[in-house]
Coordinates of C-alpha atoms in Angstrom, one line a residue:
M208 CA -54.0 65.2 -86.2
R209 CA -52.6 67.6 -83.7
K210 CA -52.0 65.1 -81.7
L211 CA -49.8 62.8 -83.5
V212 CA -47.1 65.8 -85.3
I213 CA -46.7 66.9 -81.7
F214 CA -45.7 63.4 -80.6
A215 CA -43.3 62.6 -83.3
V216 CA -41.8 66.1 -82.9
L217 CA -41.8 65.1 -79.1
F218 CA -39.8 62.1 -79.6
L219 CA -37.6 63.1 -82.2
A220 CA -36.8 66.1 -79.9
L221 CA -32.7 66.0 -78.9
S222 CA -32.6 65.6 -75.1
R223 CA -31.7 68.5 -73.2
S224 CA -29.1 68.7 -70.3
S225 CA -30.3 70.4 -67.0
G226 CA -27.1 69.9 -65.1
F227 CA -30.2 69.2 -62.3
S228 CA -27.9 67.0 -60.4
Q229 CA -25.2 64.6 -60.7
E230 CA -26.9 61.8 -60.0
F231 CA -29.1 62.6 -62.4
T232 CA -27.0 63.9 -65.3
N233 CA -25.1 60.8 -65.1
A234 CA -28.3 58.7 -65.3
S235 CA -29.8 60.5 -68.0
D236 CA -30.1 57.9 -70.6
S237 CA -32.5 55.9 -68.2
L238 CA -36.2 55.3 -69.1
K239 CA -37.4 57.6 -66.3
D240 CA -35.5 60.2 -67.2
K241 CA -35.6 60.1 -70.3
A242 CA -39.7 59.9 -70.4
L243 CA -39.4 63.1 -67.3
N244 CA -37.7 65.4 -70.1
D245 CA -39.7 64.6 -73.0
A246 CA -43.2 65.2 -70.8
L247 CA -41.2 68.0 -69.6
R248 CA -40.7 69.2 -73.1
C249 CA -44.5 68.8 -74.0
I250 CA -45.2 71.4 -71.6
K251 CA -42.7 74.2 -72.8
M252 CA -40.3 73.0 -69.4
T253 CA -36.8 71.2 -68.5
R254 CA -35.7 69.8 -64.9
M255 CA -35.1 73.2 -63.9
D256 CA -38.5 74.6 -63.8
L257 CA -39.1 71.4 -61.0
T258 CA -37.8 73.5 -58.1
F259 CA -39.0 75.3 -54.9
R260 CA -37.7 78.2 -52.9
N261 CA -36.8 77.7 -49.8
D262 CA -37.9 81.7 -48.4
Y263 CA -41.3 82.2 -49.0
L264 CA -41.8 82.6 -45.5
D265 CA -39.0 83.1 -42.5
I266 CA -37.0 80.0 -42.3
D267 CA -37.9 78.7 -38.3
P268 CA -35.0 77.6 -36.7
F269 CA -35.8 74.1 -37.1
R270 CA -35.8 73.7 -40.8
L271 CA -33.7 71.1 -42.0
Q272 CA -30.5 71.2 -44.8
K273 CA -31.4 68.3 -46.4
I274 CA -34.8 69.1 -47.0
D275 CA -33.8 73.0 -47.9
Q276 CA -32.0 70.9 -50.7
L277 CA -34.6 68.6 -51.5
M278 CA -36.9 71.3 -52.0
R279 CA -34.5 72.7 -54.8
N280 CA -34.3 69.8 -56.1
P281 CA -37.6 68.0 -55.6
L282 CA -36.5 65.2 -58.5
E283 CA -33.7 64.1 -55.9
I284 CA -36.1 62.8 -53.4
S285 CA -36.3 59.1 -55.1
F286 CA -32.8 58.7 -55.4
F287 CA -32.1 60.0 -51.8
S288 CA -35.1 57.8 -50.5
E289 CA -33.9 54.6 -52.1
E290 CA -30.5 55.3 -50.9
M291 CA -31.2 55.4 -46.8
G292 CA -34.0 53.1 -47.3
S293 CA -31.3 50.4 -48.6
S294 CA -28.5 51.7 -46.0
L295 CA -31.1 51.6 -43.0
G296 CA -31.7 47.6 -44.7
K297 CA -27.8 47.1 -44.4
D298 CA -27.6 48.3 -40.9
R299 CA -31.1 46.5 -39.7
V300 CA -29.5 44.6 -36.7
S301 CA -26.8 46.9 -36.0
P302 CA -27.7 49.8 -33.1
P303 CA -24.8 51.9 -33.9
G304 CA -25.3 51.9 -37.9
L305 CA -29.3 52.4 -37.3
L306 CA -28.2 55.5 -34.8
E307 CA -26.1 56.9 -37.1
K308 CA -28.7 57.0 -40.1
G309 CA -30.9 58.5 -38.0
F310 CA -28.6 61.2 -36.9
R311 CA -27.2 62.2 -40.0
Y312 CA -29.5 64.4 -41.4
I313 CA -31.0 66.1 -38.7
V314 CA -28.6 67.7 -36.6
S315 CA -27.2 70.1 -39.2
R316 CA -29.9 72.5 -39.9
S317 CA -30.9 75.8 -42.3
R318 CA -29.9 78.3 -39.2
K319 CA -26.4 77.0 -37.5
T320 CA -26.8 75.2 -34.5
H321 CA -23.4 74.0 -33.8
S322 CA -19.6 75.1 -35.1
G323 CA -20.5 74.2 -38.3
K324 CA -17.5 71.8 -38.5
E325 CA -17.9 68.2 -40.1
F326 CA -20.2 66.2 -37.9
E327 CA -18.0 63.0 -37.0
F328 CA -19.8 59.5 -37.3
K329 CA -17.6 57.6 -36.0
E330 CA -17.7 56.1 -32.1
E331 CA -16.6 53.3 -30.5
F332 CA -16.7 51.8 -27.5
R333 CA -13.8 50.6 -25.9
L334 CA -13.5 49.0 -22.3
Q335 CA -10.2 50.6 -20.7
S336 CA -8.7 49.8 -17.6
E337 CA -10.4 52.8 -15.3
D338 CA -13.7 51.2 -17.0
R339 CA -12.9 48.0 -15.1
L340 CA -11.6 49.6 -11.7
F341 CA -14.9 51.6 -11.6
I342 CA -16.9 48.2 -12.4
K343 CA -15.1 46.2 -9.7
K344 CA -16.1 48.9 -7.0
N345 CA -19.5 50.3 -8.4
L346 CA -21.0 46.7 -9.1
K347 CA -19.2 44.4 -6.9
K348 CA -22.0 41.4 -6.9
I349 CA -21.8 40.9 -10.6
D350 CA -18.1 39.3 -9.9
K351 CA -19.7 36.2 -9.8
L352 CA -21.1 36.0 -13.0
P353 CA -19.4 33.8 -16.0
D354 CA -16.6 36.3 -17.7
K355 CA -18.4 37.0 -20.9
L356 CA -21.8 37.1 -18.7
R357 CA -20.2 40.0 -16.8
E358 CA -18.2 41.2 -19.7
A359 CA -22.0 41.9 -21.5
V360 CA -23.4 43.6 -18.6
S361 CA -20.4 45.9 -17.9
Y362 CA -20.3 47.2 -21.5
I363 CA -24.1 48.3 -21.1
Y364 CA -23.6 49.4 -17.7
L365 CA -21.1 51.6 -18.9
G366 CA -22.4 52.7 -22.4
L367 CA -25.9 53.6 -20.3
L368 CA -23.3 56.7 -18.1
K369 CA -22.1 57.6 -21.7
A370 CA -25.3 58.1 -23.3
D371 CA -27.2 60.0 -19.7
S372 CA -23.9 62.1 -19.7
S373 CA -24.6 63.2 -23.7
W374 CA -28.0 63.7 -22.9
H375 CA -27.2 65.8 -19.9
E376 CA -24.4 68.3 -22.2
A377 CA -27.5 68.3 -24.8
F378 CA -30.1 70.1 -22.3
K379 CA -27.2 72.0 -20.7
E380 CA -28.4 74.8 -21.4
L381 CA -32.1 74.7 -19.9
S382 CA -33.0 75.4 -17.1
P383 CA -35.1 72.7 -14.5
K384 CA -38.2 74.6 -15.3
E385 CA -37.7 74.9 -19.1
L386 CA -36.8 71.1 -19.1
D387 CA -39.8 70.6 -17.6
S388 CA -42.1 72.4 -20.0
L389 CA -41.0 70.4 -22.5
K390 CA -41.4 67.4 -20.6
N391 CA -45.0 68.5 -20.4
Y392 CA -45.8 70.3 -22.7
F393 CA -44.7 68.7 -26.0
P394 CA -46.0 65.7 -25.7
F395 CA -49.5 67.6 -24.8
I396 CA -49.5 69.1 -28.2
I397 CA -48.5 66.1 -30.2
L398 CA -51.3 64.0 -29.0
E399 CA -55.0 64.0 -29.5
D400 CA -57.8 62.9 -27.8
E401 CA -61.1 61.2 -29.0
K402 CA -63.4 63.4 -27.4
D403 CA -62.8 66.3 -29.4
E404 CA -65.2 64.8 -32.0
F405 CA -68.0 65.7 -29.0
K406 CA -66.6 69.2 -28.8
S407 CA -68.3 72.1 -30.3
V408 CA -66.9 74.4 -32.6
E409 CA -66.4 77.3 -30.5
E410 CA -64.6 75.1 -27.7
L411 CA -62.4 73.7 -30.8
D412 CA -61.6 76.9 -31.8
K413 CA -60.3 78.1 -27.9
Q414 CA -58.1 74.8 -27.6
Q415 CA -56.8 75.6 -31.0
K416 CA -56.2 79.2 -29.9
Y417 CA -54.2 77.8 -26.8
E418 CA -52.6 74.9 -28.4
E419 CA -50.7 77.7 -31.2
A420 CA -49.5 79.8 -28.2
L421 CA -48.4 77.3 -26.1
T422 CA -46.6 76.1 -28.8
K423 CA -45.1 79.1 -29.9
G424 CA -44.1 79.9 -26.6
L425 CA -42.1 76.3 -26.4
I426 CA -40.0 77.2 -29.5
P427 CA -37.2 78.9 -27.6
L428 CA -37.1 76.4 -24.9
A429 CA -36.6 73.8 -27.6
E430 CA -33.7 76.2 -29.4
K431 CA -31.8 75.7 -26.4
F432 CA -31.7 71.7 -27.0
K433 CA -28.1 70.8 -28.6
L434 CA -29.4 67.3 -30.4
E435 CA -25.7 66.9 -31.9
K436 CA -24.5 66.6 -28.3
A437 CA -26.4 63.6 -27.9
Y438 CA -24.7 61.9 -30.5
P439 CA -21.1 60.9 -28.9
G440 CA -22.3 59.2 -25.7
N441 CA -25.3 57.3 -27.8
A442 CA -23.1 56.3 -30.1
L443 CA -20.6 55.0 -27.7
L444 CA -24.0 52.9 -26.1
C445 CA -25.0 51.8 -28.9
S446 CA -21.4 50.4 -29.6
A447 CA -21.5 49.1 -26.2
V448 CA -24.6 47.1 -26.9
Q449 CA -23.7 45.2 -30.1
K450 CA -20.4 44.5 -28.4
A451 CA -22.6 43.1 -25.3
E452 CA -24.7 41.2 -27.7
E453 CA -21.5 39.1 -29.0
S454 CA -20.2 38.3 -25.8
L455 CA -23.6 36.7 -25.1
Q456 CA -23.7 35.1 -28.1
E457 CA -20.1 33.7 -27.3
Y458 CA -21.5 32.9 -23.5
L459 CA -24.6 30.8 -25.0
S460 CA -22.1 28.8 -27.7
S461 CA -20.6 27.6 -24.4
S462 CA -24.0 26.0 -23.5
P463 CA -23.6 26.8 -20.3
K464 CA -26.0 25.6 -16.7
I465 CA -26.9 28.0 -15.0
K466 CA -28.7 27.9 -12.0
T467 CA -31.4 30.4 -11.0
G468 CA -33.5 32.4 -7.9
K469 CA -37.0 32.7 -7.9
N470 CA -39.1 34.2 -11.2
D471 CA -36.0 32.4 -13.2
I472 CA -34.0 35.2 -12.0
L473 CA -29.7 35.2 -12.0
L474 CA -29.1 38.6 -10.5
S475 CA -31.2 41.2 -9.9
L476 CA -29.1 44.4 -8.6
E477 CA -30.0 48.4 -7.6
T478 CA -27.9 50.7 -9.2
S479 CA -27.6 54.3 -10.2
Q480 CA -29.0 53.6 -13.7
G481 CA -31.8 51.6 -12.3
G482 CA -32.4 48.2 -11.5
I483 CA -30.2 45.3 -13.1
L484 CA -31.8 42.1 -13.8
I485 CA -30.4 39.0 -15.5
G486 CA -33.1 36.1 -16.6
G487 CA -32.7 32.3 -17.1
F488 CA -33.2 30.2 -19.4
G489 CA -37.0 29.6 -18.1
S490 CA -40.2 32.2 -17.8
S491 CA -39.5 35.4 -16.2
V492 CA -42.1 38.3 -15.5
Y493 CA -40.2 41.6 -15.2
K494 CA -42.0 44.7 -14.1
G495 CA -40.9 48.6 -13.1
S496 CA -38.5 50.1 -15.0
P497 CA -35.2 48.6 -15.0
G498 CA -31.9 49.9 -16.3
I499 CA -30.7 46.9 -17.8
I500 CA -32.6 43.1 -18.8
I501 CA -31.0 40.7 -20.6
D502 CA -32.5 37.3 -20.9
L503 CA -31.4 34.0 -21.8
G504 CA -34.7 32.4 -23.3
G505 CA -37.6 31.5 -22.0
D506 CA -41.5 32.8 -22.7
D507 CA -41.2 36.2 -20.9
Q508 CA -43.7 38.5 -19.7
Y509 CA -42.5 42.6 -19.9
N510 CA -44.6 44.7 -18.0
L511 CA -42.8 47.5 -17.9
T512 CA -43.0 51.7 -16.7
S513 CA -41.5 54.7 -17.9
S514 CA -37.8 55.7 -16.5
N515 CA -35.7 58.8 -15.6
H516 CA -32.8 57.2 -17.3
S517 CA -31.8 55.9 -20.4
T518 CA -32.2 51.7 -20.9
V519 CA -31.4 48.7 -22.6
T520 CA -33.5 45.4 -22.8
L521 CA -31.9 42.0 -24.3
D522 CA -34.1 39.5 -24.8
L523 CA -31.9 36.2 -26.5
G524 CA -34.3 33.9 -26.9
G525 CA -38.7 32.8 -26.6
N526 CA -42.0 33.6 -27.7
D527 CA -42.2 36.7 -25.3
T528 CA -45.1 39.6 -24.8
Y529 CA -44.3 43.2 -23.9
K530 CA -46.7 45.1 -22.4
A531 CA -46.1 48.9 -21.5
E532 CA -48.0 49.9 -18.4
G533 CA -47.7 53.7 -19.4
N534 CA -46.1 55.5 -21.9
Y535 CA -42.6 56.1 -22.7
T536 CA -41.3 52.7 -22.6
L537 CA -40.3 49.7 -24.2
G538 CA -37.5 51.2 -26.5
S539 CA -38.7 54.8 -25.7
G540 CA -36.3 57.7 -25.5
F541 CA -37.8 60.1 -23.8
F542 CA -35.2 63.1 -22.9
E543 CA -33.4 59.9 -22.8
T544 CA -32.4 56.3 -24.7
G545 CA -34.5 53.5 -24.7
I546 CA -32.7 50.3 -26.8
L547 CA -35.0 46.7 -26.6
I548 CA -33.4 44.2 -28.8
D549 CA -34.7 40.7 -29.1
K550 CA -33.6 37.8 -31.0
S551 CA -35.7 34.9 -31.3
G552 CA -39.7 34.3 -31.1
D553 CA -42.9 35.2 -32.2
D554 CA -43.5 38.1 -29.9
T555 CA -46.5 40.7 -29.1
Y556 CA -45.4 44.1 -28.6
I557 CA -48.5 46.3 -26.8
G558 CA -47.4 49.7 -26.5
R559 CA -49.1 52.6 -25.5
N560 CA -47.7 56.2 -26.7
F561 CA -44.5 57.2 -27.4
S562 CA -43.3 53.3 -27.5
L563 CA -42.0 51.0 -29.4
G564 CA -38.8 52.5 -31.1
S565 CA -39.9 56.4 -30.5
G566 CA -37.5 59.4 -29.7
L567 CA -38.8 62.5 -28.5
F568 CA -36.1 64.6 -27.8
G569 CA -34.0 61.2 -27.3
V570 CA -33.5 58.2 -29.1
G571 CA -35.5 54.7 -29.0
I572 CA -34.5 51.6 -31.2
L573 CA -36.1 48.3 -31.1
I574 CA -34.4 45.5 -33.0
D575 CA -36.8 42.0 -33.2
E576 CA -34.5 39.8 -35.4
E577 CA -36.9 36.7 -36.0
G578 CA -40.6 35.6 -35.5
N579 CA -43.6 36.2 -36.5
D580 CA -44.1 39.3 -34.6
R581 CA -47.6 41.9 -33.3
Y582 CA -47.3 45.3 -32.8
F583 CA -49.3 47.5 -31.0
G584 CA -49.4 51.0 -30.4
D585 CA -51.2 54.4 -29.7
T586 CA -49.6 57.4 -31.3
F587 CA -46.1 58.3 -31.7
V588 CA -44.9 54.6 -31.9
E589 CA -43.2 52.3 -34.1
G590 CA -40.4 54.1 -35.5
A591 CA -41.3 57.4 -35.0
G592 CA -38.8 60.7 -33.8
G593 CA -39.0 64.6 -33.0
F594 CA -35.9 66.3 -31.8
G595 CA -34.5 62.9 -31.9
V596 CA -34.8 59.3 -33.3
G597 CA -36.7 56.2 -33.2
I598 CA -36.5 53.5 -35.1
L599 CA -38.3 49.9 -35.2
S600 CA -36.4 47.3 -37.3
D601 CA -38.3 43.4 -37.9
V602 CA -35.8 41.6 -39.3
S603 CA -38.0 38.7 -40.5
G604 CA -41.3 37.0 -39.8
A605 CA -44.7 37.9 -41.6
D606 CA -45.6 41.0 -39.0
Q607 CA -48.4 42.9 -38.2
Y608 CA -48.3 46.5 -37.4
N609 CA -51.1 48.3 -35.8
G610 CA -50.7 52.0 -34.6
A611 CA -53.5 55.1 -34.2
L612 CA -51.1 58.2 -35.3
Y613 CA -48.1 59.5 -35.9
A614 CA -46.9 55.6 -36.6
Q615 CA -44.7 53.5 -38.9
G616 CA -41.9 55.7 -40.2
F617 CA -43.0 59.3 -38.7
G618 CA -40.2 61.7 -38.4
F619 CA -41.3 65.1 -36.6
V620 CA -40.2 68.3 -36.0
S621 CA -35.8 67.8 -36.2
G622 CA -36.9 64.0 -36.4
F623 CA -35.8 61.2 -38.1
G624 CA -38.1 58.2 -37.5
A625 CA -38.2 54.3 -39.4
L626 CA -39.7 51.1 -39.6
V627 CA -37.3 49.0 -41.4
D628 CA -39.0 45.2 -42.4
S629 CA -36.8 42.9 -44.0
S630 CA -39.1 40.1 -45.0
G631 CA -42.1 38.6 -44.9
N632 CA -45.6 38.9 -45.5
D633 CA -46.4 42.1 -43.4
S634 CA -49.9 44.2 -42.7
Y635 CA -49.7 47.6 -41.4
Y636 CA -52.5 49.6 -40.5
A637 CA -52.6 53.5 -39.1
G638 CA -56.0 55.1 -38.1
G639 CA -59.1 54.3 -36.7
K640 CA -59.0 56.2 -33.2
Y641 CA -59.1 59.9 -33.6
K642 CA -61.2 61.1 -36.1
D643 CA -60.6 64.1 -38.6
I644 CA -63.4 66.5 -37.4
L645 CA -62.2 69.7 -39.4
R646 CA -63.1 67.5 -42.5
Y647 CA -65.2 64.4 -42.2
K648 CA -67.5 62.7 -40.1
D649 CA -66.8 58.9 -40.7
H650 CA -62.9 59.3 -41.0
Y651 CA -60.1 59.2 -39.1
I652 CA -56.5 60.7 -39.2
S653 CA -53.7 58.7 -39.5
L654 CA -50.1 60.6 -40.9
S655 CA -48.7 57.4 -40.9
Q656 CA -47.0 55.1 -43.0
G657 CA -43.7 56.9 -43.9
F658 CA -45.3 60.3 -43.3
A659 CA -43.2 63.8 -42.2
Y660 CA -45.1 66.7 -39.8
G661 CA -44.0 70.1 -39.4
I662 CA -46.4 72.7 -37.4
R663 CA -47.8 74.9 -39.7
P664 CA -46.3 77.6 -40.1
I665 CA -43.4 77.7 -37.3
M666 CA -42.1 74.1 -36.9
S667 CA -40.5 72.7 -39.9
G668 CA -40.8 68.7 -40.1
G669 CA -38.3 66.1 -40.2
F670 CA -37.9 62.9 -41.9
G671 CA -39.9 59.7 -42.3
F672 CA -39.1 56.3 -43.5
L673 CA -40.7 52.9 -44.1
S674 CA -38.8 50.4 -45.9
D675 CA -39.7 47.1 -47.0
F676 CA -37.7 44.8 -48.4
S677 CA -39.7 41.5 -49.5
G678 CA -43.1 39.9 -49.3
N679 CA -46.6 40.6 -50.2
D680 CA -47.9 43.6 -48.4
L681 CA -50.5 45.4 -47.0
Y682 CA -50.7 48.9 -46.3
V683 CA -53.7 50.9 -44.5
T684 CA -54.7 54.2 -43.9
D685 CA -56.7 56.8 -43.6
I686 CA -56.5 60.6 -43.8
F687 CA -52.6 61.2 -44.7
G688 CA -50.0 58.3 -45.0
Q689 CA -48.0 56.5 -47.2
G690 CA -44.9 58.4 -48.5
S691 CA -46.8 61.4 -48.0
S692 CA -46.0 64.9 -45.7
Y693 CA -47.0 68.2 -44.5
W694 CA -44.7 71.2 -44.1
W695 CA -41.0 71.1 -44.6
G696 CA -40.3 67.4 -44.3
L697 CA -39.9 64.2 -46.3
G698 CA -42.0 61.2 -45.6
S699 CA -41.4 57.8 -48.0
L700 CA -42.7 54.5 -47.9
L701 CA -40.1 52.4 -50.1
D702 CA -40.9 48.5 -50.9
F703 CA -38.7 46.8 -52.5
S704 CA -40.4 43.4 -54.0
G705 CA -43.8 41.5 -53.6
N706 CA -47.3 42.0 -54.8
D707 CA -48.6 45.0 -52.8
K708 CA -51.6 47.0 -51.7
Y709 CA -51.9 50.4 -50.4
I710 CA -55.5 51.6 -49.8
S711 CA -55.8 54.9 -48.2
Y712 CA -58.7 57.7 -48.7
Q713 CA -57.0 61.3 -49.0
Y714 CA -53.3 62.7 -48.5
A715 CA -51.9 59.6 -49.7
Q716 CA -49.8 57.2 -51.7
G717 CA -47.0 59.9 -52.6
T718 CA -48.4 62.9 -51.8
A719 CA -47.4 66.4 -50.3
T720 CA -49.4 69.2 -48.8
H721 CA -48.1 72.5 -48.1
M722 CA -44.3 73.3 -49.3
T723 CA -43.0 69.6 -48.2
L724 CA -41.8 66.1 -50.0
G725 CA -43.8 63.0 -50.3
L726 CA -42.7 59.7 -52.3
L727 CA -43.8 55.9 -52.6
L728 CA -41.6 53.8 -54.4
D729 CA -42.5 50.1 -55.4
K730 CA -40.0 48.4 -57.0
A731 CA -41.8 45.3 -58.1
G732 CA -44.2 43.4 -57.9
D733 CA -48.2 43.3 -59.1
D734 CA -49.7 46.2 -57.1
D735 CA -53.0 47.4 -55.9
Y736 CA -53.2 51.5 -54.9
I737 CA -56.3 52.1 -54.2
S738 CA -57.6 55.7 -52.3
H739 CA -60.4 58.5 -52.7
G740 CA -58.4 61.7 -53.6
V741 CA -55.0 64.2 -53.5
S742 CA -53.4 61.1 -54.0
Q743 CA -51.1 58.9 -55.9
G744 CA -48.7 61.2 -56.9
C745 CA -49.9 64.8 -55.9
G746 CA -48.2 67.8 -54.9
H747 CA -50.4 70.8 -53.2
D748 CA -49.5 74.4 -52.3
L749 CA -45.9 74.6 -53.2
A750 CA -45.1 71.2 -52.7
C751 CA -44.3 67.5 -54.7
G752 CA -45.4 64.3 -54.1
I753 CA -44.3 61.3 -56.4
L754 CA -45.7 57.9 -56.9
E755 CA -43.2 55.5 -58.3
D756 CA -43.8 51.6 -59.6
Q757 CA -41.1 50.5 -61.1
A758 CA -42.1 46.9 -62.3
G759 CA -45.1 44.6 -62.6
N760 CA -48.4 44.7 -63.4
D761 CA -50.3 47.3 -61.3
N762 CA -53.9 48.4 -61.0
Y763 CA -54.7 52.5 -59.6
L764 CA -58.0 53.7 -58.5
S765 CA -58.7 57.0 -57.2
F766 CA -61.9 59.2 -57.6
D767 CA -60.2 62.6 -57.7
L768 CA -56.4 65.3 -58.3
S769 CA -54.9 62.3 -58.3
Q770 CA -52.6 60.1 -60.7
G771 CA -50.3 62.9 -61.7
A772 CA -51.8 66.1 -60.0
G773 CA -50.6 69.1 -59.3
S774 CA -52.7 71.4 -57.1
A775 CA -51.8 75.4 -55.8
N776 CA -48.5 75.4 -57.0
G777 CA -47.6 72.0 -56.5
I778 CA -46.0 69.4 -58.8
G779 CA -47.5 65.5 -58.9
I780 CA -46.0 62.6 -60.7
L781 CA -47.4 59.3 -61.3
I782 CA -44.5 57.4 -63.1
D783 CA -45.3 53.6 -64.3
Y784 CA -42.2 51.9 -65.4
S785 CA -43.4 48.4 -66.8
G786 CA -45.9 46.0 -67.1
D787 CA -49.4 45.7 -68.0
D788 CA -51.5 48.4 -65.8
S789 CA -54.7 49.7 -65.5
Y790 CA -55.8 53.1 -64.4
L791 CA -59.1 54.1 -63.3
V792 CA -60.3 57.5 -62.3
T793 CA -63.6 59.2 -61.3
L794 CA -63.0 63.0 -62.7
K795 CA -61.1 63.5 -65.7
S796 CA -60.7 66.7 -65.4
N797 CA -58.2 66.8 -62.3
T798 CA -56.1 63.9 -62.7
Q799 CA -53.6 61.8 -64.9
G800 CA -51.7 64.5 -65.2
Y801 CA -53.3 67.7 -64.5
G802 CA -51.9 70.8 -62.9
N803 CA -54.5 73.2 -61.7
P804 CA -54.3 76.8 -62.9
R805 CA -54.4 78.0 -58.9
R806 CA -52.0 81.0 -58.1
D807 CA -50.7 83.0 -60.6
Y808 CA -48.3 80.2 -62.1
G809 CA -50.2 77.4 -62.0
S810 CA -48.9 73.6 -61.3
I811 CA -47.5 70.9 -62.7
G812 CA -49.2 67.6 -62.9
L813 CA -47.1 64.4 -65.4
F814 CA -48.1 61.0 -65.7
L815 CA -45.8 58.8 -67.2
D816 CA -46.3 55.0 -68.2
L817 CA -43.7 53.9 -69.9
S818 CA -44.3 50.3 -71.5
G819 CA -46.8 47.9 -71.6
R820 CA -50.5 47.5 -72.7
D821 CA -52.4 49.4 -70.3
K822 CA -56.5 50.0 -69.7
Y823 CA -57.6 53.4 -68.8
L824 CA -60.8 54.8 -67.6
G825 CA -60.4 58.5 -67.7
N826 CA -58.0 60.4 -69.7
G827 CA -55.4 58.7 -70.9
E828 CA -54.8 56.0 -73.4
D829 CA -52.5 53.2 -74.5
S830 CA -49.3 54.1 -76.5
T831 CA -50.5 58.2 -76.9
W832 CA -50.1 61.5 -75.4
W833 CA -52.9 63.6 -74.0
T834 CA -53.4 67.1 -72.5
T835 CA -56.4 68.0 -69.8
P836 CA -57.8 70.9 -69.1
S837 CA -55.0 72.7 -67.0
M838 CA -51.7 74.9 -67.3
W839 CA -49.2 72.4 -67.0
G840 CA -50.8 69.1 -67.3
A841 CA -49.5 66.0 -69.4
G842 CA -49.7 62.7 -69.7
I843 CA -47.4 60.1 -71.7
D844 CA -47.9 56.5 -72.0
G845 CA -45.3 54.7 -74.7
E846 CA -42.7 52.1 -75.1
F847 CA -39.7 54.3 -73.8
K848 CA -36.2 52.4 -74.7
A849 CA -33.0 53.3 -72.8
G850 CA -30.7 55.3 -74.9
S851 CA -33.4 56.0 -77.7
K852 CA -33.7 59.5 -78.7

């Protein structure tokens, strides 16, 4: 009887205006907003109560302003992430557009790193008369090339000079010795060792203390790096690459007949920016670390190594194989810029570490426009950024993504990492190599698929986005992944349509742990969510995790601390808008609208199903509301209608 009385009062109460944000105020009559308001009233709260301060600890030098803002207003992460995901999709084949999205929120920190003036994101490459004279003097050998081909080479070469000049400015405050320390030790603290599982507790403890001391020593060096100074030259390079693509398309439209030499090479030239290679329409093999590769077509083999200069590779067609002969190659920016664009064909990319759209103190962009492609990498791959930008954009085809760690839309400290897949039935797998030895004997860390990560408690994290726009997709991680984060970052996985399956073991599917934010947003399709625990809309330790499914007949399965669960002053929210759904949990005591009472004022857990005929094995029941044995937890299953009170 008590349930029915309170339920009636709940739905008759007038909505309170929170003034929480402009976006949510304007949409206050939406189903989501109404349901949230009702659920919060059920636990005697308003949206104003869903907030975190940014001063629990001293603000480290790498805290990003946007992350601070979103921590104060965690309900905004859905709007912000969807807007970011959509804009990345619109710019999916535009190097300048992708670069701008990556830089926009990572150059502005909570501690000012530049003059504070509005950052200008408008840089366009224009070939000046002095540039033509420079090319004529320094690249005499390209005079014999057809006009449009010569123009493309000129654009890219001059753009590379601009980018490397900007990187010089960004690192200007560092001595050569300090720069070497960053190059040597940051990869060291990022990479894992498979042999760690065989080390004793004492060895692991000693290793951890050494790495902590090393990391602290790198902070003052990383502070000297001025990422904002790298943008102008990189924007010019991206603009130059885009213009080069246009010139090459004009060249191909003339149906040229060319004469190539050995290995189907039209031009081979050494320059201050590395080699320049132009391949014909046949099959070519490329080796080493050329600064510029332009391949006109054919099934090609790339066996590439890292370089000490920025690089651009443009392949215009064919079923190609790209193989990294070491780390830091194939669309990799390691203290520089690496751009790889493949226009068509069913391609295979075999990377190692820091590869396939990876930027560490650099910019790495990989764009594949057509074909059923396969991507293989180890650590910090497939759209991973730290102190820079790493983006992988695949436009069409049924693609396979395989990574071990920090992959598939990963944002490290002061970084932006994104994987954007525009269409096709795709599969994403991350994990299976580095064991989670501190917690389990039989599980592996992933930290991938829209994941952000900071080094607790001294370096805040960045932005990690995975945006998939269509297709029936499969996502698999093990420990940490799928729209989740750790320590002052935002990890978001956005799937816009398709019948998808999400599989993970723990810390996944819209989960945030330790003062951070995580979101899994699925906009349409009949989806399956499978996990063990600390997942499916879970926030732990002053963090907010949200799982939001907007349409479809969905199935949710978990063991514990999931499906709208808050822990240790965290906020966990699960919202399902529509469809006939099923929810299954093993432990009823801390799931489906649970906020545990730990640490003074407890936690918040909200479970909301807004419509449909739903089935429950756990706390819930169709067309009712419930509370759990917790401090601030509630679940509502109702038939919400827009505009109703």
